[in-house]
Tab-separated table of N, CA and C in Angstrom:
chain	number	residue	atom	x	y	z
A	230	MET	N	0.706	-1.096	-0.206
A	230	MET	CA	-0.005	-0.004	0.181
A	230	MET	C	0.835	1.283	0.182
A	231	VAL	N	0.714	2.471	-0.717
A	231	VAL	CA	1.533	3.561	-0.964
A	231	VAL	C	0.637	4.539	-0.130
A	232	LYS	N	1.376	5.064	0.662
A	232	LYS	CA	0.728	6.169	1.664
A	232	LYS	C	1.454	7.367	1.050
A	233	PHE	N	0.147	8.538	1.113
A	233	PHE	CA	0.546	9.633	0.537
A	233	PHE	C	0.482	10.717	1.841
A	234	MET	N	1.438	11.608	1.862
A	234	MET	CA	1.476	12.594	3.058
A	234	MET	C	0.298	13.707	2.582
A	235	GLN	N	-0.257	14.365	3.864
A	235	GLN	CA	-1.170	15.143	3.546
A	235	GLN	C	-0.490	16.496	2.867
A	236	PRO	N	-1.236	16.899	1.976
A	236	PRO	CA	-0.343	18.145	1.288
A	236	PRO	C	-0.338	18.992	2.378
A	237	ALA	N	0.512	19.984	2.569
A	237	ALA	CA	0.745	21.087	3.353
A	237	ALA	C	0.224	22.418	2.896
A	238	GLN	N	-0.220	23.481	3.691
A	238	GLN	CA	-0.390	24.561	3.393
A	238	GLN	C	0.758	25.266	2.640
A	239	PRO	N	0.826	26.292	1.861
A	239	PRO	CA	1.830	26.681	1.449
A	239	PRO	C	2.778	27.593	2.516
A	240	ASP	N	3.883	27.489	2.459
A	240	ASP	CA	4.896	27.994	3.595
A	240	ASP	C	4.802	29.624	3.712
A	241	PRO	N	4.595	30.163	5.045
A	241	PRO	CA	4.274	31.428	5.082
A	241	PRO	C	5.401	32.363	4.661
A	242	VAL	N	6.607	31.654	4.572
A	242	VAL	CA	7.791	32.283	3.974
A	242	VAL	C	7.909	32.542	2.683
A	243	ASP	N	7.482	31.387	1.903
A	243	ASP	CA	7.391	31.294	0.487
A	243	ASP	C	6.172	32.473	-0.209
A	244	VAL	N	5.327	32.476	0.980
A	244	VAL	CA	4.320	33.765	0.355
A	244	VAL	C	4.674	34.632	0.530
A	245	GLU	N	5.478	35.310	1.540
A	245	GLU	CA	6.229	36.450	1.410
A	245	GLU	C	7.021	36.827	0.231
A	246	VAL	N	8.080	35.969	-0.196
A	246	VAL	CA	8.864	35.951	-1.189
A	246	VAL	C	7.781	36.427	-2.501
A	247	VAL	N	6.834	35.676	-2.451
A	247	VAL	CA	5.895	35.754	-3.673
A	247	VAL	C	5.347	37.265	-3.536
A	248	ARG	N	4.896	37.659	-2.468
A	248	ARG	CA	4.347	39.106	-2.298
A	248	ARG	C	5.348	39.999	-2.654
A	249	HIS	N	6.748	39.882	-1.909
A	249	HIS	CA	7.779	40.908	-2.462
A	249	HIS	C	8.106	40.747	-4.056
A	250	GLN	N	7.862	39.766	-4.688
A	250	GLN	CA	7.988	39.745	-6.130
A	250	GLN	C	7.027	40.541	-6.901
A	251	PHE	N	5.754	40.251	-6.417
A	251	PHE	CA	4.575	41.107	-6.903
A	251	PHE	C	5.454	42.879	-6.607
A	252	TYR	N	5.594	42.861	-5.449
A	252	TYR	CA	5.905	44.648	-5.233
A	252	TYR	C	7.127	44.800	-6.129
A	253	ALA	N	8.117	44.290	-5.973
A	253	ALA	CA	9.471	44.554	-6.501
A	253	ALA	C	9.332	44.615	-8.199
A	254	ASN	N	8.320	43.988	-8.661
A	254	ASN	CA	7.965	44.137	-10.246
A	254	ASN	C	7.078	44.851	-10.244
A	255	GLY	N	6.306	45.608	-9.501
A	255	GLY	CA	5.411	46.490	-9.890
A	255	GLY	C	4.096	45.842	-10.422
A	256	ILE	N	3.843	44.697	-10.019
A	256	ILE	CA	2.613	43.731	-10.560
A	256	ILE	C	1.484	43.757	-9.228
A	257	THR	N	0.450	43.822	-9.699
A	257	THR	CA	-0.733	43.830	-8.550
A	257	THR	C	-1.151	42.422	-8.630
A	258	VAL	N	-1.567	41.664	-7.610
A	258	VAL	CA	-2.354	40.383	-7.638
A	258	VAL	C	-3.672	40.344	-8.550
A	259	LYS	N	-4.345	41.319	-8.495
A	259	LYS	CA	-5.283	41.545	-9.459
A	259	LYS	C	-4.676	41.162	-10.907
A	260	ASP	N	-3.910	42.253	-11.414
A	260	ASP	CA	-3.227	42.096	-12.656
A	260	ASP	C	-2.574	40.588	-13.052
A	261	TRP	N	-1.922	39.981	-11.915
A	261	TRP	CA	-1.227	38.724	-12.401
A	261	TRP	C	-2.268	37.668	-12.421
A	262	ALA	N	-3.467	37.888	-11.536
A	262	ALA	CA	-4.399	36.730	-11.614
A	262	ALA	C	-5.165	36.693	-12.986
A	263	ARG	N	-5.554	38.022	-13.427
A	263	ARG	CA	-6.252	38.140	-14.720
A	263	ARG	C	-5.419	37.717	-15.845
A	264	GLU	N	-4.297	37.911	-15.708
A	264	GLU	CA	-3.304	37.539	-16.923
A	264	GLU	C	-3.112	36.186	-16.936
A	265	HIS	N	-3.270	35.513	-15.644
A	265	HIS	CA	-3.105	33.920	-15.795
A	265	HIS	C	-4.436	33.286	-15.730
A	266	GLY	N	-5.474	34.067	-15.919
A	266	GLY	CA	-6.969	33.259	-16.234
A	266	GLY	C	-7.528	32.747	-14.619
A	267	PHE	N	-6.831	33.310	-13.486
A	267	PHE	CA	-7.290	32.969	-12.222
A	267	PHE	C	-8.515	33.787	-11.344
A	268	ASP	N	-9.300	33.412	-10.608
A	268	ASP	CA	-10.113	34.386	-10.060
A	268	ASP	C	-9.373	35.164	-9.306
A	269	VAL	N	-9.655	36.506	-8.971
A	269	VAL	CA	-8.711	37.378	-8.204
A	269	VAL	C	-8.920	36.976	-6.622
A	270	ASN	N	-10.019	36.792	-6.074
A	270	ASN	CA	-10.148	36.287	-4.872
A	270	ASN	C	-9.983	35.136	-4.139
A	271	MET	N	-9.808	34.106	-5.258
A	271	MET	CA	-9.106	32.781	-5.121
A	271	MET	C	-7.729	32.953	-4.726
A	272	VAL	N	-6.915	33.868	-5.717
A	272	VAL	CA	-5.377	34.159	-5.359
A	272	VAL	C	-5.171	34.737	-4.155
A	273	TYR	N	-6.125	35.665	-3.648
A	273	TYR	CA	-6.066	36.391	-2.506
A	273	TYR	C	-6.108	35.242	-1.580
A	274	ASN	N	-7.067	34.257	-1.516
A	274	ASN	CA	-7.345	33.507	-0.444
A	274	ASN	C	-6.116	32.646	-0.189
A	275	VAL	N	-5.495	32.096	-1.435
A	275	VAL	CA	-3.996	31.419	-1.353
A	275	VAL	C	-2.969	32.079	-0.676
A	276	LEU	N	-3.000	33.512	-0.989
A	276	LEU	CA	-1.804	34.435	-0.291
A	276	LEU	C	-1.903	34.624	1.123
A	277	ASN	N	-3.174	34.877	1.384
A	277	ASN	CA	-3.469	35.171	2.818
A	277	ASN	C	-4.096	33.922	3.939
A	278	GLY	N	-3.690	32.973	3.067
A	278	GLY	CA	-3.979	31.434	3.919
A	278	GLY	C	-5.293	31.007	4.325
A	279	ARG	N	-6.269	31.565	3.360
A	279	ARG	CA	-7.752	31.244	3.587
A	279	ARG	C	-7.925	30.040	2.860
A	280	SER	N	-6.931	29.631	1.933
A	280	SER	CA	-7.295	28.465	1.245
A	280	SER	C	-6.034	27.617	1.527
A	281	ARG	N	-6.274	26.377	1.765
A	281	ARG	CA	-5.047	25.448	1.941
A	281	ARG	C	-4.465	24.782	0.661
A	282	ALA	N	-5.200	25.288	-0.577
A	282	ALA	CA	-4.548	25.100	-1.873
A	282	ALA	C	-4.242	23.478	-2.017
A	283	ARG	N	-5.221	22.683	-1.645
A	283	ARG	CA	-4.933	21.222	-1.953
A	283	ARG	C	-5.399	20.481	-3.144
A	284	ARG	N	-6.586	21.447	-3.700
A	284	ARG	CA	-7.015	20.915	-5.167
A	284	ARG	C	-7.665	22.001	-5.976
A	285	GLY	N	-7.922	21.594	-7.179
A	285	GLY	CA	-8.923	22.771	-7.760
A	285	GLY	C	-8.038	23.917	-8.151
A	286	GLN	N	-8.859	25.230	-8.216
A	286	GLN	CA	-8.196	26.191	-8.686
A	286	GLN	C	-6.782	26.726	-7.513
A	287	SER	N	-7.623	26.571	-6.537
A	287	SER	CA	-6.463	27.079	-5.567
A	287	SER	C	-5.169	26.311	-5.463
A	288	HIS	N	-5.154	25.040	-5.877
A	288	HIS	CA	-3.913	24.425	-6.100
A	288	HIS	C	-3.241	24.800	-7.331
A	289	GLN	N	-3.819	24.850	-8.247
A	289	GLN	CA	-3.269	25.585	-9.643
A	289	GLN	C	-2.507	26.864	-9.329
A	290	ILE	N	-3.309	27.716	-8.439
A	290	ILE	CA	-2.725	28.873	-8.105
A	290	ILE	C	-1.502	28.991	-7.352
A	291	ALA	N	-1.253	27.772	-6.468
A	291	ALA	CA	-0.181	27.716	-5.708
A	291	ALA	C	1.141	27.234	-6.486
A	292	LEU	N	0.571	26.192	-7.546
A	292	LEU	CA	1.739	25.725	-8.315
A	292	LEU	C	2.245	26.981	-9.367
A	293	ALA	N	1.501	27.943	-9.814
A	293	ALA	CA	1.588	28.952	-10.488
A	293	ALA	C	2.762	30.001	-9.996
A	294	LEU	N	2.115	30.321	-8.867
A	294	LEU	CA	3.198	30.990	-7.847
A	294	LEU	C	4.297	30.503	-7.623
A	295	GLY	N	4.243	29.042	-7.634
A	295	GLY	CA	5.902	28.567	-7.142
A	295	GLY	C	5.904	28.154	-5.437
A	296	LEU	N	4.593	28.206	-5.074
A	296	LEU	CA	4.301	27.822	-3.540
A	296	LEU	C	4.301	26.442	-3.250
A	297	LYS	N	3.814	25.419	-4.394
A	297	LYS	CA	3.871	24.115	-4.287
A	297	LYS	C	4.590	23.616	-5.379
A	298	LYS	N	5.103	22.434	-5.133
A	298	LYS	CA	5.726	21.737	-6.229
A	298	LYS	C	5.107	20.431	-6.207
A	299	ILE	N	4.945	19.959	-7.331
A	299	ILE	CA	4.748	18.369	-7.796
A	299	ILE	C	5.972	17.559	-7.787
A	300	GLU	N	5.856	16.554	-6.464
A	300	GLU	CA	6.905	15.538	-6.956
A	300	GLU	C	7.115	14.571	-8.092
A	301	PRO	N	8.030	14.436	-8.991
A	301	PRO	CA	8.233	13.791	-9.819
A	301	PRO	C	7.848	12.355	-9.705
A	302	GLY	N	7.236	11.627	-10.303
A	302	GLY	CA	6.579	10.284	-10.240
A	302	GLY	C	5.404	10.032	-9.453
A	303	VAL	N	4.897	10.890	-8.663
A	303	VAL	CA	4.145	10.663	-7.645
A	303	VAL	C	2.622	10.587	-8.460
A	304	LEU	N	2.515	11.779	-8.975
A	304	LEU	CA	1.147	11.891	-9.871
A	304	LEU	C	1.191	12.366	-10.962
A	305	LEU	N	1.750	11.333	-12.035
A	305	LEU	CA	2.120	11.588	-13.156
A	305	LEU	C	1.097	12.164	-13.965
A	306	ALA	N	-0.258	11.833	-14.032
A	306	ALA	CA	-1.193	12.361	-14.696
A	306	ALA	C	-1.528	14.195	-14.313
A	307	VAL	N	-1.360	14.018	-12.936
A	307	VAL	CA	-1.574	15.524	-12.827
A	307	VAL	C	-0.433	16.423	-13.113
A	308	ALA	N	0.792	15.635	-13.171
A	308	ALA	CA	1.775	16.582	-13.513
A	308	ALA	C	1.881	17.022	-14.963
A	309	SER	N	1.359	16.026	-15.984
A	309	SER	CA	1.606	16.250	-17.290
A	309	SER	C	0.262	17.412	-17.285
A	310	SER	N	-0.585	17.616	-16.713
A	310	SER	CA	-1.616	18.156	-17.121
A	310	SER	C	-1.598	19.780	-16.361
A	311	VAL	N	-0.491	20.101	-15.718
A	311	VAL	CA	-0.275	21.390	-15.307
A	311	VAL	C	1.221	21.930	-15.645
A	312	GLU	N	1.506	21.152	-16.911
A	312	GLU	CA	2.922	21.770	-17.637
A	312	GLU	C	2.831	23.169	-17.820
A	313	HIS	N	1.583	23.218	-18.469
A	313	HIS	CA	1.171	24.577	-19.126
A	313	HIS	C	1.331	25.695	-18.238
A	314	VAL	N	1.179	25.476	-16.823
A	314	VAL	CA	1.359	26.608	-15.697
A	314	VAL	C	2.636	27.191	-15.555
A	315	PRO	N	2.539	28.683	-16.098
A	315	PRO	CA	3.805	29.358	-15.935
A	315	PRO	C	4.678	29.486	-14.461
A	316	ALA	N	5.768	29.359	-14.168
A	316	ALA	CA	6.475	29.385	-13.000
A	316	ALA	C	6.158	30.845	-12.292
A	317	ALA	N	6.080	31.023	-11.099
A	317	ALA	CA	5.968	32.123	-10.414
A	317	ALA	C	5.647	33.429	-11.075
A	318	VAL	N	6.150	34.551	-10.466
A	318	VAL	CA	5.933	35.860	-11.263
A	318	VAL	C	7.190	36.223	-11.724
A	319	PRO	N	7.252	36.057	-13.067
A	319	PRO	CA	8.349	36.184	-14.075
A	319	PRO	C	8.808	37.585	-13.847
A	320	PRO	N	10.114	38.058	-13.775
A	320	PRO	CA	10.744	39.225	-13.796
A	320	PRO	C	10.410	40.147	-14.792
A	321	LEU	N	10.161	41.448	-14.491
A	321	LEU	CA	9.983	42.051	-15.927
A	321	LEU	C	11.137	42.402	-16.682
A	322	THR	N	11.264	42.478	-18.256
A	322	THR	CA	11.947	42.448	-18.912
A	322	THR	C	12.291	44.418	-18.650
A	323	PRO	N	13.802	44.475	-19.268
A	323	PRO	CA	14.131	45.915	-19.133
A	323	PRO	C	13.173	47.202	-19.813
A	324	LYS	N	12.589	46.694	-20.884
A	324	LYS	CA	11.452	47.450	-21.711
A	324	LYS	C	10.184	47.633	-20.755
A	325	GLU	N	9.813	46.374	-20.054
A	325	GLU	CA	8.531	46.621	-19.327
A	325	GLU	C	8.827	47.414	-18.014
A	326	ALA	N	10.176	47.125	-17.637
A	326	ALA	CA	10.544	48.255	-16.314
A	326	ALA	C	10.284	49.438	-16.766
A	327	GLN	N	10.880	49.805	-17.792
A	327	GLN	CA	10.648	51.292	-18.300
A	327	GLN	C	9.442	51.647	-18.593
A	328	MET	N	8.530	51.232	-19.225
A	328	MET	CA	7.161	51.215	-19.239
A	328	MET	C	6.321	51.736	-17.917
A	329	LYS	N	6.791	50.806	-16.814
A	329	LYS	CA	6.019	51.061	-15.493
A	329	LYS	C	6.548	52.186	-14.866
A	330	THR	N	7.657	52.882	-15.310
A	330	THR	CA	8.259	54.256	-14.460
A	330	THR	C	7.737	55.451	-15.228
């Protein structure tokens, strides 16, 4: 029998890193959520710890923000379905940074 560990809530330190990335890049949570096709309130729920991000859209949000990782070989079917999810908040290109100022 294979035992699976209960998925943990995203680490508060990692959440603060993500928040700092938003701030440092001048990106709002609302803009990021809309750009990635997520519900804005659900993203805030994940970042504020109101959602444990165990499954569904909150899980996808945690993966996209880099708050959760899928262990290779554990859930191959799930891993293949989330490959399209971009990693965390990408840094701005110099041109984008110039446009923000």
